[in-house]
Each structure stands twice: as C-alpha cells, then as structure tokens.
Amino acid sequence: IERLRIVAEERRWTERLAHSNALISALAHVAARIETTSDPDGVMETLGAELKTLGLTCMVSLVEAETHSLRVRYISADPQLVHLLERLAGQKTRDFAIQPEHSALFADLVANRRAVITHDAIAAVADLLPGFPAPVVERVLVRFGIRADMPLAHLPLTVEDKVLGALWLWGEDLHTDDLPAVSVFASQVAIALENARLFAEVQRLAITDSLTGLHNRRHFFDLAEREFQRARRFGHPLSSIMLDADYFKRVNDTYGHAAGDETLREIARRCQAGIRSVDILGKYGGEEFVLLLPETGLATARHVAERLRRCVQTP
C-alpha cells in the first residue's frame, strides 16, 4: 500500500511538473508576443487573445496617477458578459475605479506587492463590488466561467518598485502550484505595458505642441496633406482658417511670459471646444493657430471663423 501511495504521489508530481513546464513555455510565448506591441491597449488585447488559447481569462486594472485608484482597463471575457457586468454595476468597466480603502486585496497589493491565488472567487469579487449580494456575484461569476472554488490569481504588475496595477487570471487548468510561473509572467506583462506606454508617450510628444496640447505644425501638415488628397480625389469641399491672437506681445510685456502661456492654452481650449471632432486644429507659430475643416465650404467656414473669434474674445 505504501509503495502504491509513493508511486501515485510520484505520478502526481510528474504530471504537475509537466503541466508547469507547459504553462511556463506557453506563457513565454505570450510574453514574446506582447513585447512586440507598441501601445498599451494593443498589449492588453494581445495578452487576452493569447491567454485564451491556454484556456485562461484575464482582467487588467491599472493605477490612475491622479486618484491612486485601480481602474479596470481590459477584460478578455465575451463582450456580452462584460456588457452584463456593466449593466449590473450601472457603469462602464473603464469607469469602474477600485479604491485601496475599499478593497483588502488591492490594499495588500499596494502595501506588500504580493501575488496570491485565492480559492474563494465570490469573496474576492464581492470585495471589489461592495453592496452586491453574494448570490448576485456568484451568478455573474458563473457567466464568466468562474466557479466559487476556482483558483483566481491576483498578480501585481510592478516595474522597478512602481505598482502599475493588477492582473487577474482564472481558468480550469490554473492551480496553486502555478503561482511562481504566473508571478514571473506578470512581471513580463508589466514591463511590456510600461515600455508600450513610454513608446506611446514619445510618439505623442513628437506630434504634439507641448504648450497647448494641440497638433504641432509638422503633424498638422501631415494630417492636412491627407485631407487635401482625399478632398481632391472625391471632389469634396475643404476649408482652412488661420487664427492670430491680436496684441499678444502686450500680454507678455505687461503680465509676463507665464501669463502669455496661459493665454495661449486658454485660446486653444476655447477653439477646441468650438469645433467638430473631425476638424483638425494645430499650433502654427507663436500666437498663430490653424484649423482645417473637412467637408466644409467657404460660407460655413466664415461662420465658424466668426464664432471662434467671438468665443476667444469673450472674457
């Protein structure tokens, strides 16, 4: 009997080792895929698609710098299930923020940066959804493929002691023994997200005027060239407006350059608020702005120009 018990135990460990090796190999493949993605949303979408091939579902929440809350950014579950969750919660997942003081798991994540696998999924999710009765939480989890006793990995996303957020993983083949492998994987996900964020920020700075946040001159002309070619190809109207702030030098001379900078930012804000989403507004020069109006004739462009002039002129 003892020999049979030892043989059974060895078989179990061999199976667990084979499972762990297969998981590590698969996760390494996923990590290699996400490292080639150049924006955070793309990283999360690739992550979800690749994990789905392993029978795993994930949720990514990232820390908001302004509020220090944890905001859900991505769930790889079926979109209809996500919509159900949003309907029950009464808000979009991207608007759902988790405060450290309202979640023991999140507080532990921030304080200890410790990866855990919980076997009480209902309690873990109820912790994030205060006010939801346990039976409601359980029904939602069942729709997401999460049983009450299914292991749920809660993994910190950290880079150089900075907490970026949390990664949740769940699936039939996830076990407590997988915690070391998925913890290392979470570190690779965090690095991919941070690299993608930095790359996107560099890209944004390259095309953005640092003072006003508008398109800089070079990027505006790139966009304008495309619009011009499209308008010429289809014979559609296209108008442009040049805006110049009168007496701007007096503002700088009288109140200083800080006041001048704030004046330019306010002009940009007012102009941006007064145009359509398809219109293209850019910073042309010192106190000069340029606006491109697709599908707009001269008469309408005159009205737009006068409306913006009054908007900027109003105290």
Tab-separated table of C-alpha atoms in Angstrom:
chain	number	residue	atom	x	y	z
A	1	ILE	CA	0.000	0.000	0.000
A	2	GLU	CA	2.849	2.369	0.886
A	3	ARG	CA	4.593	1.577	-2.406
A	4	LEU	CA	1.382	2.306	-4.327
A	5	ARG	CA	0.959	5.553	-2.412
A	6	ILE	CA	4.522	6.626	-3.293
A	7	VAL	CA	4.015	5.681	-6.955
A	8	ALA	CA	0.758	7.662	-7.065
A	9	GLU	CA	2.464	10.629	-5.412
A	10	GLU	CA	5.361	10.495	-7.889
A	11	ARG	CA	2.894	10.301	-10.789
A	12	ARG	CA	1.036	13.316	-9.434
A	13	TRP	CA	4.227	15.365	-9.126
A	14	THR	CA	5.344	14.292	-12.600
A	15	GLU	CA	2.022	15.456	-14.025
A	16	ARG	CA	2.223	18.725	-12.103
A	17	LEU	CA	5.792	19.283	-13.318
A	18	ALA	CA	4.761	18.600	-16.914
A	19	HIS	CA	1.834	20.995	-16.500
A	20	SER	CA	4.103	23.697	-15.014
A	21	ASN	CA	6.669	23.299	-17.800
A	22	ALA	CA	3.945	23.505	-20.438
A	23	LEU	CA	2.483	26.598	-18.743
A	24	ILE	CA	5.888	28.286	-18.497
A	25	SER	CA	6.587	27.571	-22.169
A	26	ALA	CA	3.169	28.863	-23.214
A	27	LEU	CA	3.452	31.988	-21.078
A	28	ALA	CA	6.920	32.664	-22.506
A	29	HIS	CA	5.343	32.600	-25.976
A	30	VAL	CA	2.643	35.033	-24.826
A	31	ALA	CA	5.282	37.340	-23.300
A	32	ALA	CA	7.246	37.341	-26.560
A	33	ARG	CA	4.089	38.315	-28.475
A	34	ILE	CA	3.112	41.214	-26.229
A	35	GLU	CA	6.654	42.624	-26.192
A	36	THR	CA	6.315	43.394	-29.908
A	37	THR	CA	3.182	45.519	-29.369
A	38	SER	CA	3.761	49.276	-29.263
A	39	ASP	CA	0.740	50.615	-27.370
A	40	PRO	CA	-0.809	49.605	-24.007
A	41	ASP	CA	-4.251	48.762	-25.432
A	42	GLY	CA	-2.612	46.561	-28.041
A	43	VAL	CA	-0.589	44.803	-25.328
A	44	MET	CA	-3.758	44.007	-23.360
A	45	GLU	CA	-5.695	42.811	-26.406
A	46	THR	CA	-2.815	40.570	-27.496
A	47	LEU	CA	-2.497	39.319	-23.922
A	48	GLY	CA	-6.172	38.372	-23.760
A	49	ALA	CA	-6.166	36.659	-27.165
A	50	GLU	CA	-3.030	34.632	-26.413
A	51	LEU	CA	-4.164	33.600	-22.916
A	52	LYS	CA	-7.482	32.429	-24.348
A	53	THR	CA	-5.582	29.775	-26.325
A	54	LEU	CA	-4.331	28.462	-22.952
A	55	GLY	CA	-7.835	28.328	-21.509
A	56	LEU	CA	-7.180	31.368	-19.313
A	57	THR	CA	-9.205	34.564	-18.972
A	58	CYS	CA	-7.689	37.786	-17.683
A	59	MET	CA	-8.596	41.195	-16.344
A	60	VAL	CA	-6.121	44.096	-16.261
A	61	SER	CA	-6.543	47.033	-13.893
A	62	LEU	CA	-4.131	49.966	-13.899
A	63	VAL	CA	-3.418	52.577	-11.239
A	64	GLU	CA	-4.541	56.116	-12.053
A	65	ALA	CA	-1.803	58.591	-11.163
A	66	GLU	CA	-4.252	61.371	-10.247
A	67	THR	CA	-6.578	59.428	-7.933
A	68	HIS	CA	-4.351	56.443	-6.967
A	69	SER	CA	-7.354	54.222	-7.640
A	70	LEU	CA	-7.263	50.999	-9.619
A	71	ARG	CA	-9.264	51.320	-12.848
A	72	VAL	CA	-10.349	48.337	-14.965
A	73	ARG	CA	-8.824	48.702	-18.425
A	74	TYR	CA	-9.394	45.328	-20.066
A	75	ILE	CA	-11.344	42.079	-19.642
A	76	SER	CA	-10.768	39.248	-22.102
A	77	ALA	CA	-14.191	37.688	-21.481
A	78	ASP	CA	-17.025	37.629	-24.016
A	79	PRO	CA	-18.180	41.223	-24.767
A	80	GLN	CA	-21.790	40.267	-23.957
A	81	LEU	CA	-20.727	39.153	-20.488
A	82	VAL	CA	-18.801	42.390	-20.000
A	83	HIS	CA	-21.937	44.288	-21.033
A	84	LEU	CA	-23.926	42.284	-18.451
A	85	LEU	CA	-21.430	43.217	-15.762
A	86	GLU	CA	-21.628	46.871	-16.787
A	87	ARG	CA	-25.432	46.760	-16.644
A	88	LEU	CA	-25.387	45.269	-13.161
A	89	ALA	CA	-22.768	47.742	-11.939
A	90	GLY	CA	-24.528	50.672	-13.616
A	91	GLN	CA	-21.330	51.911	-15.266
A	92	LYS	CA	-18.777	51.099	-17.940
A	93	THR	CA	-15.876	48.891	-16.900
A	94	ARG	CA	-13.431	51.671	-17.814
A	95	ASP	CA	-15.270	53.959	-15.379
A	96	PHE	CA	-15.076	51.430	-12.560
A	97	ALA	CA	-12.465	52.514	-10.010
A	98	ILE	CA	-11.300	50.474	-7.018
A	99	GLN	CA	-10.119	52.471	-4.005
A	100	PRO	CA	-7.439	50.902	-1.753
A	101	GLU	CA	-9.527	51.544	1.346
A	102	HIS	CA	-12.478	49.646	-0.158
A	103	SER	CA	-10.597	46.516	-1.218
A	104	ALA	CA	-8.461	44.344	1.048
A	105	LEU	CA	-6.866	42.667	-1.992
A	106	PHE	CA	-5.921	45.995	-3.553
A	107	ALA	CA	-4.641	47.350	-0.240
A	108	ASP	CA	-2.485	44.239	0.163
A	109	LEU	CA	-1.277	44.612	-3.424
A	110	VAL	CA	-0.143	48.208	-2.840
A	111	ALA	CA	1.346	47.525	0.577
A	112	ASN	CA	3.069	44.178	0.011
A	113	ARG	CA	3.100	43.712	-3.789
A	114	ARG	CA	2.401	40.066	-3.180
A	115	ALA	CA	0.982	37.634	-5.714
A	116	VAL	CA	-1.788	35.402	-4.366
A	117	ILE	CA	-4.109	32.704	-5.615
A	118	THR	CA	-7.419	32.756	-3.808
A	119	HIS	CA	-9.846	29.845	-3.774
A	120	ASP	CA	-12.838	31.967	-2.813
A	121	ALA	CA	-13.654	33.826	-6.015
A	122	ILE	CA	-17.004	35.040	-4.703
A	123	ALA	CA	-15.389	36.781	-1.723
A	124	ALA	CA	-12.639	38.242	-3.908
A	125	VAL	CA	-15.068	39.742	-6.427
A	126	ALA	CA	-17.555	40.828	-3.747
A	127	ASP	CA	-14.642	42.709	-2.185
A	128	LEU	CA	-14.408	44.734	-5.405
A	129	LEU	CA	-18.181	45.203	-5.711
A	130	PRO	CA	-19.363	46.469	-2.327
A	131	GLY	CA	-23.124	46.381	-1.987
A	132	PHE	CA	-23.644	43.448	-4.363
A	133	PRO	CA	-25.261	40.426	-2.638
A	134	ALA	CA	-23.196	37.227	-2.743
A	135	PRO	CA	-25.837	35.335	-4.828
A	136	VAL	CA	-25.726	38.073	-7.490
A	137	VAL	CA	-21.913	37.969	-7.542
A	138	GLU	CA	-21.997	34.182	-7.848
A	139	ARG	CA	-24.437	34.311	-10.807
A	140	VAL	CA	-22.203	36.833	-12.592
A	141	LEU	CA	-19.101	34.727	-11.962
A	142	VAL	CA	-20.769	31.618	-13.352
A	143	ARG	CA	-21.485	33.530	-16.565
A	144	PHE	CA	-17.793	34.455	-16.692
A	145	GLY	CA	-16.812	30.802	-16.278
A	146	ILE	CA	-15.683	31.209	-12.663
A	147	ARG	CA	-16.848	28.655	-10.106
A	148	ALA	CA	-16.953	29.577	-6.444
A	149	ASP	CA	-13.969	27.314	-5.688
A	150	MET	CA	-11.963	28.048	-8.855
A	151	PRO	CA	-8.445	29.411	-8.219
A	152	LEU	CA	-8.226	33.103	-9.024
A	153	ALA	CA	-4.716	34.560	-9.427
A	154	HIS	CA	-4.320	38.155	-8.260
A	155	LEU	CA	-0.938	39.359	-9.530
A	156	PRO	CA	0.770	42.727	-9.019
A	157	LEU	CA	2.067	44.499	-12.120
A	158	THR	CA	5.255	46.182	-10.924
A	159	VAL	CA	8.253	47.749	-12.646
A	160	GLU	CA	11.226	48.916	-10.585
A	161	ASP	CA	9.184	49.047	-7.340
A	162	LYS	CA	6.432	51.019	-9.070
A	163	VAL	CA	2.958	49.465	-8.932
A	164	LEU	CA	1.314	49.798	-12.360
A	165	GLY	CA	-1.781	47.798	-11.482
A	166	ALA	CA	-3.007	44.237	-11.154
A	167	LEU	CA	-3.549	41.234	-13.406
A	168	TRP	CA	-6.276	38.713	-12.626
A	169	LEU	CA	-6.103	35.252	-14.195
A	170	TRP	CA	-8.565	32.384	-13.966
A	171	GLY	CA	-9.256	29.127	-15.775
A	172	GLU	CA	-9.911	25.426	-15.275
A	173	ASP	CA	-6.225	24.475	-15.548
A	174	LEU	CA	-4.887	27.124	-13.151
A	175	HIS	CA	-3.578	25.664	-9.897
A	176	THR	CA	-1.986	26.963	-6.726
A	177	ASP	CA	1.334	25.400	-7.787
A	178	ASP	CA	1.312	27.702	-10.834
A	179	LEU	CA	1.793	30.819	-8.699
A	180	PRO	CA	5.602	31.126	-9.271
A	181	ALA	CA	5.205	30.811	-13.058
A	182	VAL	CA	2.327	33.289	-13.358
A	183	SER	CA	4.105	35.723	-10.990
A	184	VAL	CA	7.122	35.859	-13.308
A	185	PHE	CA	4.748	36.201	-16.245
A	186	ALA	CA	3.013	39.161	-14.558
A	187	SER	CA	6.396	40.894	-14.290
A	188	GLN	CA	6.885	40.459	-18.045
A	189	VAL	CA	3.390	41.844	-18.693
A	190	ALA	CA	4.186	44.877	-16.522
A	191	ILE	CA	7.401	45.557	-18.443
A	192	ALA	CA	5.581	45.241	-21.783
A	193	LEU	CA	2.869	47.648	-20.624
A	194	GLU	CA	5.384	50.195	-19.338
A	195	ASN	CA	7.502	50.008	-22.497
A	196	ALA	CA	4.390	50.434	-24.638
A	197	ARG	CA	3.276	53.394	-22.518
A	198	LEU	CA	6.675	55.073	-22.853
A	199	PHE	CA	6.740	54.443	-26.607
A	200	ALA	CA	3.226	55.885	-26.988
A	201	GLU	CA	4.246	58.920	-24.909
A	202	VAL	CA	7.300	59.536	-27.107
A	203	GLN	CA	5.093	59.237	-30.181
A	204	ARG	CA	2.586	61.662	-28.682
A	205	LEU	CA	5.273	64.211	-27.784
A	206	ALA	CA	6.666	64.032	-31.314
A	207	ILE	CA	3.356	65.193	-32.808
A	208	THR	CA	2.042	67.459	-30.040
A	209	ASP	CA	2.699	71.075	-29.156
A	210	SER	CA	3.928	70.883	-25.559
A	211	LEU	CA	2.301	74.172	-24.506
A	212	THR	CA	-1.233	73.806	-25.842
A	213	GLY	CA	-1.551	70.057	-26.390
A	214	LEU	CA	-2.640	70.656	-29.997
A	215	HIS	CA	-1.083	69.084	-33.076
A	216	ASN	CA	2.289	70.664	-33.720
A	217	ARG	CA	2.967	72.308	-37.083
A	218	ARG	CA	4.646	69.298	-38.699
A	219	HIS	CA	1.961	66.840	-37.684
A	220	PHE	CA	-0.804	69.254	-38.687
A	221	PHE	CA	0.623	69.457	-42.201
A	222	ASP	CA	0.860	65.643	-42.356
A	223	LEU	CA	-2.839	65.389	-41.481
A	224	ALA	CA	-3.715	68.282	-43.784
A	225	GLU	CA	-1.946	66.630	-46.724
A	226	ARG	CA	-4.079	63.509	-46.311
A	227	GLU	CA	-7.276	65.562	-46.068
A	228	PHE	CA	-6.292	67.604	-49.122
A	229	GLN	CA	-5.647	64.477	-51.194
A	230	ARG	CA	-8.962	62.964	-50.072
A	231	ALA	CA	-10.898	66.159	-50.883
A	232	ARG	CA	-9.275	66.395	-54.331
A	233	ARG	CA	-9.887	62.726	-55.105
A	234	PHE	CA	-13.607	62.805	-54.226
A	235	GLY	CA	-14.295	66.419	-55.137
A	236	HIS	CA	-15.394	67.340	-51.630
A	237	PRO	CA	-15.070	70.845	-50.122
A	238	LEU	CA	-12.235	71.593	-47.714
A	239	SER	CA	-11.584	74.867	-45.875
A	240	SER	CA	-8.874	76.179	-43.594
A	241	ILE	CA	-8.800	79.028	-41.086
A	242	MET	CA	-5.767	80.895	-39.784
A	243	LEU	CA	-6.144	82.378	-36.294
A	244	ASP	CA	-3.797	85.014	-34.903
A	245	ALA	CA	-4.087	86.473	-31.380
A	246	ASP	CA	-4.080	90.276	-31.631
A	247	TYR	CA	-1.815	92.282	-29.333
A	248	PHE	CA	-0.327	89.135	-27.837
A	249	LYS	CA	3.045	90.835	-27.344
A	250	ARG	CA	1.358	93.271	-24.963
A	251	VAL	CA	0.264	90.372	-22.761
A	252	ASN	CA	3.823	89.075	-22.488
A	253	ASP	CA	5.286	92.546	-21.917
A	254	THR	CA	2.685	93.560	-19.343
A	255	TYR	CA	1.993	90.360	-17.398
A	256	GLY	CA	4.976	88.131	-18.184
A	257	HIS	CA	5.505	85.002	-20.243
A	258	ALA	CA	3.701	82.733	-17.770
A	259	ALA	CA	0.508	84.743	-18.353
A	260	GLY	CA	1.175	84.629	-22.089
A	261	ASP	CA	1.485	80.839	-21.990
A	262	GLU	CA	-1.782	80.521	-20.076
A	263	THR	CA	-3.452	82.817	-22.604
A	264	LEU	CA	-2.381	80.563	-25.471
A	265	ARG	CA	-3.602	77.480	-23.594
A	266	GLU	CA	-6.979	79.143	-22.986
A	267	ILE	CA	-7.290	80.123	-26.655
A	268	ALA	CA	-6.552	76.512	-27.616
A	269	ARG	CA	-9.148	75.205	-25.146
A	270	ARG	CA	-11.852	77.563	-26.403
A	271	CYS	CA	-11.151	76.796	-30.043
A	272	GLN	CA	-11.087	73.052	-29.389
A	273	ALA	CA	-14.438	73.269	-27.608
A	274	GLY	CA	-15.993	75.114	-30.553
A	275	ILE	CA	-15.175	72.702	-33.389
A	276	ARG	CA	-16.258	69.247	-34.546
A	277	SER	CA	-14.393	66.047	-33.738
A	278	VAL	CA	-13.445	65.680	-37.433
A	279	ASP	CA	-11.910	69.168	-37.598
A	280	ILE	CA	-8.133	69.441	-37.210
A	281	LEU	CA	-6.684	72.197	-35.012
A	282	GLY	CA	-2.961	72.853	-34.814
A	283	LYS	CA	-0.440	75.292	-33.416
A	284	TYR	CA	1.139	77.106	-36.378
A	285	GLY	CA	3.506	79.603	-34.769
A	286	GLY	CA	3.993	81.758	-31.682
A	287	GLU	CA	0.430	83.049	-31.279
A	288	GLU	CA	-0.902	81.575	-34.513
A	289	PHE	CA	-3.277	78.647	-34.863
A	290	VAL	CA	-4.558	76.866	-37.954
A	291	LEU	CA	-7.793	74.950	-38.387
A	292	LEU	CA	-8.755	72.532	-41.146
A	293	LEU	CA	-12.461	71.913	-41.844
A	294	PRO	CA	-13.180	68.780	-43.929
A	295	GLU	CA	-16.433	68.684	-45.899
A	296	THR	CA	-16.850	72.437	-45.330
A	297	GLY	CA	-17.427	75.168	-47.903
A	298	LEU	CA	-16.333	78.794	-47.749
A	299	ALA	CA	-19.611	80.218	-46.413
A	300	THR	CA	-19.726	77.772	-43.494
A	301	ALA	CA	-16.025	78.327	-42.804
A	302	ARG	CA	-16.705	82.073	-42.456
A	303	HIS	CA	-19.392	81.359	-39.846
A	304	VAL	CA	-17.031	79.043	-37.955
A	305	ALA	CA	-14.256	81.652	-38.013
A	306	GLU	CA	-16.576	84.352	-36.671
A	307	ARG	CA	-17.917	82.032	-33.969
A	308	LEU	CA	-14.387	81.193	-32.817
A	309	ARG	CA	-13.422	84.876	-32.873
A	310	ARG	CA	-16.332	85.734	-30.577
A	311	CYS	CA	-15.574	82.744	-28.360
A	312	VAL	CA	-11.950	83.814	-27.887
A	313	GLN	CA	-12.859	87.488	-27.476
A	314	THR	CA	-15.429	86.818	-24.717
A	315	PRO	CA	-13.884	87.361	-21.255
